Amino acid sequence: MPSFHIETVGCQMNVLDSELIASGLMRIGLTPAEGMRDADVILFNTCSIRQHAEDKIYSALGRLKHWKERTPHGVLGVLGCMAQKDQTLIFRRAPHVDLVLGPGQLEQLPGAVQTLLERKSERRETEPTLLVSLARLQQKHADVVDSFRLYDPIRLAETRQRRFQALVRIMFGCDKFCSYCIVPSVRGPEQSRSPHEILDEVRMLADQGTLEITLIGQTVNSYRFKEGERTTRLADLLAMISDVDGIRRIRFVTNYPRGMDDDLLQAVRDLPKVGKHIHVPAQSGSDAVLKRMKRQYTAAEYRELVDRIYGTIPDSSITSDFIVGFCGETDAEFNETVDLVRYGRFKNSFIFKYSERRGTKSAELYPDDVPESVKKQRNNELLAVQDAISLDLNRRFLGRRVEILVEGPSGMGTPSEGNENQKQLTGRTPCDRVVVFDGDDSLIGRFAEIDITDVAPFTLIGHAQPD
C-alpha cells in the first residue's frame, strides 16, 4: 500500500491544510510513512511570506533529486502558497517535481496523486502534471471564487497532532491587499464558511474528544456570512460555538485592526469559554510606513484599539506583529514603532525583518533600501524592548494559580531530577501564556491547576496542584 509524508512550513492555515490533505490521502488508501525517505509520496506544503521559507523548500527539493532516482515510482509534490506564486518556476528549478498545486485547489490532490501513482510507470518525466490557479493579484470578483474553492472535508482524528485540540477554518483568503503581502494573490478573495457547516464540524470534533478549538482565517474578524436576511459575524459565531457541549476553550486568529468592533470585544469578555487573548498585528507605529504598507489605519487608531481592548477586557492579553526595515523606513519611523510597542504593553510580539516578495505592490513601487545590517539591528532592538515588557507583565503572575490545558512535553521535556516518571510539561492559560511545570504524561490533554513560582519573558514556571 503506498505511503505518504507531508512537510509543512508556515502558518496555522497550512497546518490545517496538511491535516485535511492527510485525511484525503488516507481515504483513498494511502498510509502515513515512518519518515520522508520511506514514503512513496512526498508533499511540501509551503509558505511564501518570507524568502527564507522558500529557500528552504528549494534546497529540500534539490536534495530529493537522488530520492527520485532511487524511487522511480515516487511522487514529489509542492503545495500551498509558494506553489501558487511560483507555478511553472518550480518545474524549471526542480524538474523532478511531479505536481504543483495551489491552496485553492487542494480538493483535487487525492485524485491527482492517485492518477500519478497509477500511471507513473508509463508517463514521461518531461510531462509534469501542473495543477495551479492562475488567478491574479487584485482580482476580487466571482470569476476568481471558483479558482479558490474552500477545502474542508471531514477530518480523520488521527491526522491531528493532538486529539484534544483542533483548528477550524471559518474563512479563506484576504481582501486587504497590504502592499507587502502575497496572501491575496495566493489564497484569493475573502470567503466565509456557513455557520451551520462550522457548527457541524465543531460538534464532530467535540465528539472526538476535542476540548479546545482555534478558529482561523487570514483576517478572522472579517468573517461575515449572509443567509437570507441574517448576517452572522464572528461575535455571533463565538456565541454559537460556546453552546457546543464538550468544547471548553475557544480561540481565534488572526485579526485585522479595523475589524475589531465592540461587539466582538464584548463577546470575548462575556463568553467564559473564549480565551481572553487578542492577536491583532500592528506592523508599524509610523503613519508614513503604515501608508506605504497600505494598512488603512493610523498609529493613533491602533492605540485607541489597544485602549478599547484593555478597557473592555481588563484581564486580556494582546499580541502583535511588526515588520522592521520596510521600504524607506527611517530611524525616526522605526522609533515610532518602538514607542507603539511600549504603549501597547503586548504579551509578546512577532517581529520580522522585511522580505521583499515578487508580485506584491511594495516590490513594484518601492526599493528594498534598508540595509540588512540595519534590519537586523532594529529587529534585535525591538525584541529587547518587547522582552522587557513581557517579563514585567509575567511577574504579575508570581504567586498566582492558573488553569492550563496541558499540551505535552516542553521543548526541554527531560525527566525531572530524582523522578524519572516526571517530565517538564507545557500548556497555556486562557490568556495564552505558556506555562511549564513538572508532571507525568497522564496529565497531557487534561486541564490542570498550576501555582506560578517563577517567570521568564515568554514563560510562566510553576508546580501542579494534586488532583
Short mmCIF file of C-alpha atoms in Angstrom, two decimals:
data_model
loop_
_atom_site.label_atom_id
_atom_site.label_comp_id
_atom_site.label_asym_id
_atom_site.label_seq_id
_atom_site.Cartn_x
_atom_site.Cartn_y
_atom_site.Cartn_z
CA MET A 1 0.00 0.00 0.00
CA PRO A 2 1.56 3.40 -0.97
CA SER A 3 2.60 5.70 1.85
CA PHE A 4 2.90 9.49 2.09
CA HIS A 5 4.85 12.12 4.01
CA ILE A 6 3.91 15.83 4.31
CA GLU A 7 6.39 18.55 5.26
CA THR A 8 4.53 21.66 6.47
CA VAL A 9 6.01 25.16 6.56
CA GLY A 10 4.26 28.34 7.63
CA CYS A 11 1.10 29.43 9.39
CA GLN A 12 -1.74 27.62 11.13
CA MET A 13 -3.69 27.70 7.87
CA ASN A 14 -1.02 25.46 6.36
CA VAL A 15 -1.08 23.17 9.40
CA LEU A 16 -4.82 22.72 8.93
CA ASP A 17 -4.43 22.20 5.18
CA SER A 18 -1.91 19.43 5.85
CA GLU A 19 -4.34 17.70 8.22
CA LEU A 20 -7.03 17.86 5.54
CA ILE A 21 -4.62 16.61 2.88
CA ALA A 22 -3.62 13.67 5.08
CA SER A 23 -7.27 12.79 5.62
CA GLY A 24 -7.94 12.91 1.88
CA LEU A 25 -4.96 10.66 1.09
CA MET A 26 -5.87 8.15 3.79
CA ARG A 27 -9.39 7.91 2.38
CA ILE A 28 -8.02 6.72 -0.97
CA GLY A 29 -5.91 4.06 0.71
CA LEU A 30 -2.54 5.71 1.36
CA THR A 31 -0.90 5.37 4.78
CA PRO A 32 1.38 7.76 6.69
CA ALA A 33 5.07 6.86 6.24
CA GLU A 34 7.50 6.48 9.12
CA GLY A 35 9.61 9.23 7.59
CA MET A 36 10.27 11.13 4.39
CA ARG A 37 12.70 8.60 2.92
CA ASP A 38 10.25 5.74 3.47
CA ALA A 39 7.41 7.42 1.59
CA ASP A 40 6.09 6.76 -1.90
CA VAL A 41 4.57 10.26 -1.99
CA ILE A 42 6.38 13.31 -0.58
CA LEU A 43 4.49 16.60 -0.40
CA PHE A 44 5.74 20.02 0.68
CA ASN A 45 3.03 22.36 1.94
CA THR A 46 4.75 25.70 1.52
CA CYS A 47 4.76 29.32 2.68
CA SER A 48 5.64 32.46 0.70
CA ILE A 49 5.59 35.10 3.42
CA ARG A 50 9.40 35.30 3.62
CA GLN A 51 12.19 34.42 1.22
CA HIS A 52 13.91 32.20 3.79
CA ALA A 53 10.93 29.82 3.84
CA GLU A 54 11.06 29.45 0.05
CA ASP A 55 14.82 28.95 0.01
CA LYS A 56 14.45 26.04 2.45
CA ILE A 57 11.90 24.36 0.19
CA TYR A 58 14.02 24.70 -2.95
CA SER A 59 17.01 23.34 -1.03
CA ALA A 60 14.99 20.33 0.16
CA LEU A 61 13.69 19.71 -3.36
CA GLY A 62 17.23 19.71 -4.66
CA ARG A 63 18.28 17.08 -2.14
CA LEU A 64 15.35 14.88 -3.16
CA LYS A 65 16.59 14.53 -6.72
CA HIS A 66 18.51 11.46 -5.60
CA TRP A 67 15.37 10.08 -3.89
CA LYS A 68 13.52 10.34 -7.20
CA GLU A 69 16.32 8.46 -8.94
CA ARG A 70 16.14 5.66 -6.36
CA THR A 71 12.31 5.70 -6.25
CA PRO A 72 11.09 5.97 -9.86
CA HIS A 73 7.53 5.21 -8.80
CA GLY A 74 7.60 8.01 -6.21
CA VAL A 75 5.53 11.19 -6.46
CA LEU A 76 7.00 14.54 -5.39
CA GLY A 77 4.63 17.47 -5.00
CA VAL A 78 4.74 21.13 -3.99
CA LEU A 79 1.56 22.57 -2.49
CA GLY A 80 0.46 25.79 -0.85
CA CYS A 81 1.35 29.43 -1.26
CA MET A 82 4.76 29.02 -2.92
CA ALA A 83 3.17 26.64 -5.43
CA GLN A 84 0.53 29.24 -6.25
CA LYS A 85 3.08 32.06 -6.57
CA ASP A 86 5.88 30.32 -8.47
CA GLN A 87 3.84 27.84 -10.55
CA THR A 88 5.98 26.78 -13.56
CA LEU A 89 9.15 28.23 -11.98
CA ILE A 90 9.15 25.25 -9.62
CA PHE A 91 9.38 22.84 -12.54
CA ARG A 92 12.24 24.85 -14.05
CA ARG A 93 14.21 24.88 -10.80
CA ALA A 94 13.30 21.29 -9.80
CA PRO A 95 12.31 19.36 -12.95
CA HIS A 96 11.95 16.14 -10.95
CA VAL A 97 8.83 17.56 -9.23
CA ASP A 98 5.63 15.83 -10.40
CA LEU A 99 2.87 18.00 -9.01
CA VAL A 100 2.30 21.67 -8.20
CA LEU A 101 -0.99 22.61 -6.57
CA GLY A 102 -2.12 25.94 -5.12
CA PRO A 103 -4.01 26.22 -1.81
CA GLY A 104 -7.31 26.88 -3.57
CA GLN A 105 -7.33 23.55 -5.39
CA LEU A 106 -6.42 21.09 -2.65
CA GLU A 107 -9.61 19.12 -3.21
CA GLN A 108 -8.02 17.93 -6.47
CA LEU A 109 -5.00 16.48 -4.68
CA PRO A 110 -6.18 12.94 -3.76
CA GLY A 111 -7.34 12.28 -7.31
CA ALA A 112 -4.18 13.74 -8.82
CA VAL A 113 -1.92 11.67 -6.56
CA GLN A 114 -3.91 8.51 -7.32
CA THR A 115 -3.67 9.17 -11.06
CA LEU A 116 0.06 9.81 -10.89
CA LEU A 117 0.70 6.64 -8.91
CA GLU A 118 -1.35 4.56 -11.35
CA ARG A 119 0.32 5.81 -14.50
CA LYS A 120 3.78 6.55 -13.08
CA SER A 121 5.46 3.70 -14.94
CA GLU A 122 4.21 4.87 -18.34
CA ARG A 123 4.33 8.65 -18.08
CA ARG A 124 7.31 10.61 -19.37
CA GLU A 125 9.23 12.67 -16.83
CA THR A 126 9.20 15.62 -19.21
CA GLU A 127 5.42 15.92 -18.86
CA PRO A 128 4.78 17.06 -15.30
CA THR A 129 1.25 17.45 -14.01
CA LEU A 130 0.55 21.13 -13.39
CA LEU A 131 -2.50 21.96 -11.27
CA VAL A 132 -2.40 25.59 -10.19
CA SER A 133 -4.76 28.52 -10.24
CA LEU A 134 -3.78 31.43 -12.45
CA ALA A 135 -5.92 33.97 -10.58
CA ARG A 136 -4.09 37.29 -10.49
CA LEU A 137 -3.46 39.87 -7.81
CA GLN A 138 -6.28 42.43 -7.42
CA GLN A 139 -8.96 40.16 -8.92
CA LYS A 140 -11.79 40.06 -6.40
CA HIS A 141 -14.86 39.08 -8.40
CA ALA A 142 -16.95 35.99 -8.99
CA ASP A 143 -14.69 34.68 -11.75
CA VAL A 144 -11.95 34.11 -9.16
CA VAL A 145 -14.01 32.44 -6.46
CA ASP A 146 -14.20 29.13 -8.32
CA SER A 147 -10.41 29.11 -8.55
CA PHE A 148 -10.14 29.28 -4.76
CA ARG A 149 -12.65 26.73 -3.56
CA LEU A 150 -12.87 26.10 0.14
CA TYR A 151 -11.48 22.72 1.11
CA ASP A 152 -12.73 21.48 4.48
CA PRO A 153 -13.68 17.81 4.29
CA ILE A 154 -14.37 15.76 7.39
CA ARG A 155 -11.01 15.22 9.06
CA LEU A 156 -9.85 11.95 10.48
CA ALA A 157 -8.97 12.41 14.15
CA GLU A 158 -5.61 10.68 13.73
CA THR A 159 -4.35 13.37 11.34
CA ARG A 160 -4.34 15.99 14.09
CA GLN A 161 -1.21 16.50 16.15
CA ARG A 162 -3.28 16.46 19.35
CA ARG A 163 -6.70 14.87 19.65
CA PHE A 164 -7.81 17.38 22.29
CA GLN A 165 -7.03 20.48 20.18
CA ALA A 166 -8.21 21.37 16.69
CA LEU A 167 -8.01 24.15 14.14
CA VAL A 168 -11.25 25.14 12.41
CA ARG A 169 -11.17 27.31 9.32
CA ILE A 170 -14.03 29.78 9.26
CA MET A 171 -12.90 31.82 6.25
CA PHE A 172 -10.44 31.73 3.39
CA GLY A 173 -8.49 34.44 1.57
CA CYS A 174 -8.00 38.16 2.14
CA ASP A 175 -9.28 41.39 0.60
CA LYS A 176 -6.94 43.85 2.39
CA PHE A 177 -4.10 43.92 -0.19
CA CYS A 178 -1.41 45.25 2.14
CA SER A 179 1.42 46.30 -0.15
CA TYR A 180 3.99 43.86 1.29
CA CYS A 181 1.72 40.79 1.40
CA ILE A 182 1.42 37.98 -1.12
CA VAL A 183 -1.59 36.31 0.55
CA PRO A 184 -4.42 37.79 -1.59
CA SER A 185 -2.78 36.55 -4.79
CA VAL A 186 -2.06 33.04 -3.47
CA ARG A 187 -5.18 32.44 -1.36
CA GLY A 188 -7.72 34.54 -3.23
CA PRO A 189 -10.59 36.76 -2.04
CA GLU A 190 -12.31 36.50 1.32
CA GLN A 191 -14.87 33.71 1.50
CA SER A 192 -16.67 32.80 4.73
CA ARG A 193 -18.00 29.34 5.51
CA SER A 194 -21.59 28.73 6.53
CA PRO A 195 -22.04 28.86 10.33
CA HIS A 196 -24.09 25.65 10.09
CA GLU A 197 -21.18 23.87 8.41
CA ILE A 198 -18.76 25.22 11.01
CA LEU A 199 -21.01 24.13 13.89
CA ASP A 200 -21.35 20.64 12.41
CA GLU A 201 -17.56 20.40 12.28
CA VAL A 202 -17.18 21.67 15.86
CA ARG A 203 -19.74 19.14 17.13
CA MET A 204 -17.91 16.36 15.32
CA LEU A 205 -14.63 17.48 16.89
CA ALA A 206 -16.26 17.57 20.33
CA ASP A 207 -17.48 14.00 19.80
CA GLN A 208 -13.86 13.05 19.03
CA GLY A 209 -12.74 14.42 22.40
CA THR A 210 -11.62 17.89 21.35
CA LEU A 211 -11.50 20.33 24.28
CA GLU A 212 -10.05 23.42 22.60
CA ILE A 213 -10.64 24.79 19.13
CA THR A 214 -8.95 27.69 17.37
CA LEU A 215 -10.93 29.48 14.67
CA ILE A 216 -8.60 30.60 11.90
CA GLY A 217 -8.68 32.89 8.91
CA GLN A 218 -6.31 35.31 7.23
CA THR A 219 -8.35 38.12 8.82
CA VAL A 220 -10.61 36.11 11.07
CA ASN A 221 -12.60 39.08 12.36
CA SER A 222 -13.68 39.83 8.78
CA TYR A 223 -15.93 36.76 9.00
CA ARG A 224 -19.37 37.51 7.54
CA PHE A 225 -21.94 35.01 6.27
CA LYS A 226 -25.23 36.26 4.91
CA GLU A 227 -28.16 33.87 4.63
CA GLY A 228 -31.45 35.49 3.73
CA GLU A 229 -31.92 38.49 6.00
CA ARG A 230 -29.49 37.21 8.64
CA THR A 231 -25.80 38.06 8.71
CA THR A 232 -23.59 36.04 11.06
CA ARG A 233 -20.43 37.75 12.29
CA LEU A 234 -17.55 36.42 14.37
CA ALA A 235 -19.15 37.54 17.65
CA ASP A 236 -22.30 35.57 16.76
CA LEU A 237 -20.25 32.53 15.77
CA LEU A 238 -18.37 32.56 19.08
CA ALA A 239 -21.67 32.53 20.95
CA MET A 240 -22.97 29.60 18.87
CA ILE A 241 -19.82 27.54 19.39
CA SER A 242 -19.85 28.31 23.11
CA ASP A 243 -23.09 26.31 23.34
CA VAL A 244 -21.45 23.12 21.99
CA ASP A 245 -21.10 20.56 24.78
CA GLY A 246 -17.57 19.26 25.28
CA ILE A 247 -15.76 22.31 23.93
CA ARG A 248 -14.14 24.09 26.87
CA ARG A 249 -11.92 26.70 25.19
CA ILE A 250 -12.23 28.77 22.03
CA ARG A 251 -9.51 30.89 20.45
CA PHE A 252 -9.39 32.85 17.17
CA VAL A 253 -6.60 34.28 14.98
CA THR A 254 -5.58 36.47 13.15
CA ASN A 255 -7.42 39.80 13.43
CA TYR A 256 -7.25 42.95 11.34
CA PRO A 257 -7.25 46.17 13.43
CA ARG A 258 -10.10 47.92 11.62
CA GLY A 259 -12.38 44.90 12.06
CA MET A 260 -12.12 44.76 15.85
CA ASP A 261 -15.55 46.11 16.74
CA ASP A 262 -17.05 46.49 20.20
CA ASP A 263 -19.49 43.58 19.74
CA LEU A 264 -16.56 41.21 19.25
CA LEU A 265 -14.69 42.56 22.28
CA GLN A 266 -17.81 42.22 24.41
CA ALA A 267 -18.24 38.63 23.23
CA VAL A 268 -14.68 37.84 24.30
CA ARG A 269 -15.38 39.46 27.67
CA ASP A 270 -18.75 37.80 28.29
CA LEU A 271 -18.32 34.26 26.91
CA PRO A 272 -16.50 32.15 29.53
CA LYS A 273 -15.15 29.64 27.00
CA VAL A 274 -13.47 32.27 24.83
CA GLY A 275 -9.80 32.89 25.66
CA LYS A 276 -9.05 36.42 26.83
CA HIS A 277 -6.40 36.95 24.19
CA ILE A 278 -6.45 39.13 21.07
CA HIS A 279 -3.84 38.80 18.35
CA VAL A 280 -4.03 41.94 16.24
CA PRO A 281 -0.98 42.82 14.11
CA ALA A 282 0.09 46.47 14.00
CA GLN A 283 3.11 46.01 11.66
CA SER A 284 4.43 49.54 12.32
CA GLY A 285 3.97 52.51 14.62
CA SER A 286 4.72 55.06 11.93
CA ASP A 287 1.88 56.61 9.94
CA ALA A 288 4.17 57.11 6.96
CA VAL A 289 5.20 53.45 6.94
CA LEU A 290 1.63 52.28 7.53
CA LYS A 291 0.57 54.32 4.49
CA ARG A 292 3.29 52.72 2.34
CA MET A 293 2.18 49.34 3.69
CA LYS A 294 -1.43 50.22 2.79
CA ARG A 295 -2.63 49.17 6.24
CA GLN A 296 -5.68 51.53 6.19
CA TYR A 297 -5.32 52.81 9.76
CA THR A 298 -3.07 55.19 11.68
CA ALA A 299 -0.89 54.60 14.72
CA ALA A 300 -3.33 56.71 16.77
CA GLU A 301 -6.22 54.50 15.68
CA TYR A 302 -4.27 51.42 16.71
CA ARG A 303 -3.54 52.97 20.11
CA GLU A 304 -7.27 53.64 20.50
CA LEU A 305 -7.90 49.97 19.73
CA VAL A 306 -5.44 48.92 22.43
CA ASP A 307 -7.27 51.17 24.88
CA ARG A 308 -10.64 49.65 23.91
CA ILE A 309 -9.36 46.10 24.33
CA TYR A 310 -7.91 46.71 27.78
CA GLY A 311 -10.90 48.85 28.75
CA THR A 312 -13.43 46.19 27.71
CA ILE A 313 -11.44 43.10 28.81
CA PRO A 314 -9.16 44.21 31.66
CA ASP A 315 -7.66 40.73 32.18
CA SER A 316 -6.90 40.20 28.48
CA SER A 317 -3.57 39.89 26.74
CA ILE A 318 -2.71 41.40 23.36
CA THR A 319 -0.12 40.11 20.92
CA SER A 320 1.00 41.82 17.74
CA ASP A 321 3.17 41.52 14.63
CA PHE A 322 5.77 44.04 13.46
CA ILE A 323 7.88 44.38 10.33
CA VAL A 324 11.17 46.26 10.69
CA GLY A 325 13.18 47.62 7.82
CA PHE A 326 10.24 48.13 5.49
CA CYS A 327 10.97 50.13 2.33
CA GLY A 328 12.24 53.62 3.18
CA GLU A 329 11.92 53.17 6.96
CA THR A 330 13.97 55.88 8.67
CA ASP A 331 15.40 55.84 12.19
CA ALA A 332 12.63 58.20 13.28
CA GLU A 333 9.93 55.95 11.80
CA PHE A 334 11.43 52.91 13.50
CA ASN A 335 11.47 54.78 16.81
CA GLU A 336 7.72 55.39 16.39
CA THR A 337 7.30 51.62 16.24
CA VAL A 338 9.34 51.26 19.45
CA ASP A 339 7.03 53.82 21.07
CA LEU A 340 3.94 51.84 19.98
CA VAL A 341 5.33 48.60 21.44
CA ARG A 342 5.93 50.39 24.74
CA TYR A 343 2.41 51.84 24.63
CA GLY A 344 0.71 48.57 23.73
CA ARG A 345 2.29 46.54 26.54
CA PHE A 346 1.93 43.41 24.41
CA LYS A 347 2.23 39.97 25.95
CA ASN A 348 4.60 39.28 23.10
CA SER A 349 5.18 40.42 19.55
CA PHE A 350 6.24 38.52 16.46
CA ILE A 351 8.93 40.68 14.89
CA PHE A 352 10.19 40.14 11.35
CA LYS A 353 12.69 41.78 9.05
CA TYR A 354 11.09 42.95 5.81
CA SER A 355 11.43 40.43 2.99
CA GLU A 356 10.55 41.66 -0.48
CA ARG A 357 8.09 39.35 -2.26
CA ARG A 358 7.77 39.27 -6.02
CA GLY A 359 4.21 40.06 -7.08
CA THR A 360 3.44 42.48 -4.25
CA LYS A 361 2.79 46.21 -4.63
CA SER A 362 5.70 47.15 -2.38
CA ALA A 363 8.10 45.24 -4.63
CA GLU A 364 6.65 47.10 -7.60
CA LEU A 365 6.53 50.58 -6.06
CA TYR A 366 9.35 50.85 -3.51
CA PRO A 367 13.02 49.86 -3.41
CA ASP A 368 14.07 47.47 -0.65
CA ASP A 369 16.57 50.10 0.50
CA VAL A 370 17.11 49.43 4.22
CA PRO A 371 20.45 47.60 4.59
CA GLU A 372 20.30 44.09 6.03
CA SER A 373 22.58 45.14 8.89
CA VAL A 374 20.12 47.90 9.85
CA LYS A 375 17.19 45.49 9.64
CA LYS A 376 18.99 43.10 11.96
CA GLN A 377 19.87 45.87 14.42
CA ARG A 378 16.27 47.14 14.52
CA ASN A 379 14.94 43.61 14.89
CA ASN A 380 17.19 42.98 17.90
CA GLU A 381 16.38 46.34 19.47
CA LEU A 382 12.63 45.84 19.19
CA LEU A 383 12.93 42.29 20.53
CA ALA A 384 14.81 43.62 23.56
CA VAL A 385 12.09 46.19 24.24
CA GLN A 386 9.38 43.54 23.92
CA ASP A 387 11.28 41.04 26.10
CA ALA A 388 11.46 43.56 28.93
CA ILE A 389 7.72 44.27 28.67
CA SER A 390 6.86 40.55 28.53
CA LEU A 391 8.95 39.83 31.62
CA ASP A 392 7.37 42.71 33.53
CA LEU A 393 3.84 41.54 32.64
CA ASN A 394 4.63 37.94 33.59
CA ARG A 395 5.91 38.98 37.03
CA ARG A 396 2.29 39.83 37.89
CA PHE A 397 1.57 36.08 37.85
CA LEU A 398 4.06 35.22 40.59
CA GLY A 399 2.21 33.55 43.45
CA ARG A 400 -0.98 33.13 41.43
CA ARG A 401 -2.75 29.92 40.47
CA VAL A 402 -3.69 29.48 36.81
CA GLU A 403 -5.61 26.86 34.86
CA ILE A 404 -3.94 25.40 31.79
CA LEU A 405 -4.72 22.79 29.19
CA VAL A 406 -1.66 20.53 29.27
CA GLU A 407 -0.40 20.15 25.69
CA GLY A 408 2.62 17.88 26.08
CA PRO A 409 6.36 17.90 26.79
CA SER A 410 8.04 21.30 26.68
CA GLY A 411 10.99 21.97 24.44
CA MET A 412 13.16 20.87 27.36
CA GLY A 413 10.92 17.98 28.38
CA THR A 414 13.62 15.97 30.17
CA PRO A 415 12.88 13.85 33.23
CA SER A 416 12.93 15.77 36.50
CA GLU A 417 15.87 15.19 38.80
CA GLY A 418 15.13 12.31 41.17
CA ASN A 419 11.90 11.32 39.42
CA GLU A 420 12.21 9.55 36.09
CA ASN A 421 8.40 9.39 35.71
CA GLN A 422 8.09 13.17 35.56
CA LYS A 423 8.93 15.46 32.66
CA GLN A 424 8.76 19.17 32.07
CA LEU A 425 5.32 19.64 30.52
CA THR A 426 3.75 22.71 28.97
CA GLY A 427 0.32 24.22 28.48
CA ARG A 428 -1.41 27.57 28.03
CA THR A 429 -3.58 29.80 30.15
CA PRO A 430 -6.84 31.30 28.82
CA CYS A 431 -4.86 34.50 28.10
CA ASP A 432 -2.41 32.43 26.01
CA ARG A 433 0.57 32.45 28.36
CA VAL A 434 2.86 29.43 28.16
CA VAL A 435 3.31 27.57 31.44
CA VAL A 436 5.93 24.89 32.14
CA PHE A 437 5.89 22.54 35.11
CA ASP A 438 6.97 19.05 36.16
CA GLY A 439 4.40 16.31 35.64
CA ASP A 440 3.82 12.91 34.10
CA ASP A 441 2.28 12.04 30.75
CA SER A 442 -1.11 11.23 32.27
CA LEU A 443 -1.75 14.99 32.52
CA ILE A 444 -1.47 15.57 28.75
CA GLY A 445 -4.82 16.51 27.28
CA ARG A 446 -6.27 17.46 30.67
CA PHE A 447 -6.82 20.73 32.48
CA ALA A 448 -4.53 21.36 35.46
CA GLU A 449 -4.15 23.98 38.18
CA ILE A 450 -0.61 25.39 38.36
CA ASP A 451 0.89 27.58 41.09
CA ILE A 452 3.33 30.04 39.48
CA THR A 453 6.70 30.23 41.25
CA ASP A 454 8.98 31.83 38.65
CA VAL A 455 8.75 33.64 35.32
CA ALA A 456 10.75 34.33 32.16
CA PRO A 457 9.86 36.74 29.32
CA PHE A 458 7.72 34.18 27.47
CA THR A 459 7.14 31.51 30.10
CA LEU A 460 5.47 31.05 33.47
CA ILE A 461 7.04 28.34 35.65
CA GLY A 462 5.16 26.51 38.38
CA HIS A 463 4.03 23.43 40.24
CA ALA A 464 0.93 21.38 39.52
CA GLN A 465 -1.74 21.02 42.18
CA PRO A 466 -2.59 17.41 43.07
CA ASP A 467 -5.91 16.05 41.83
#
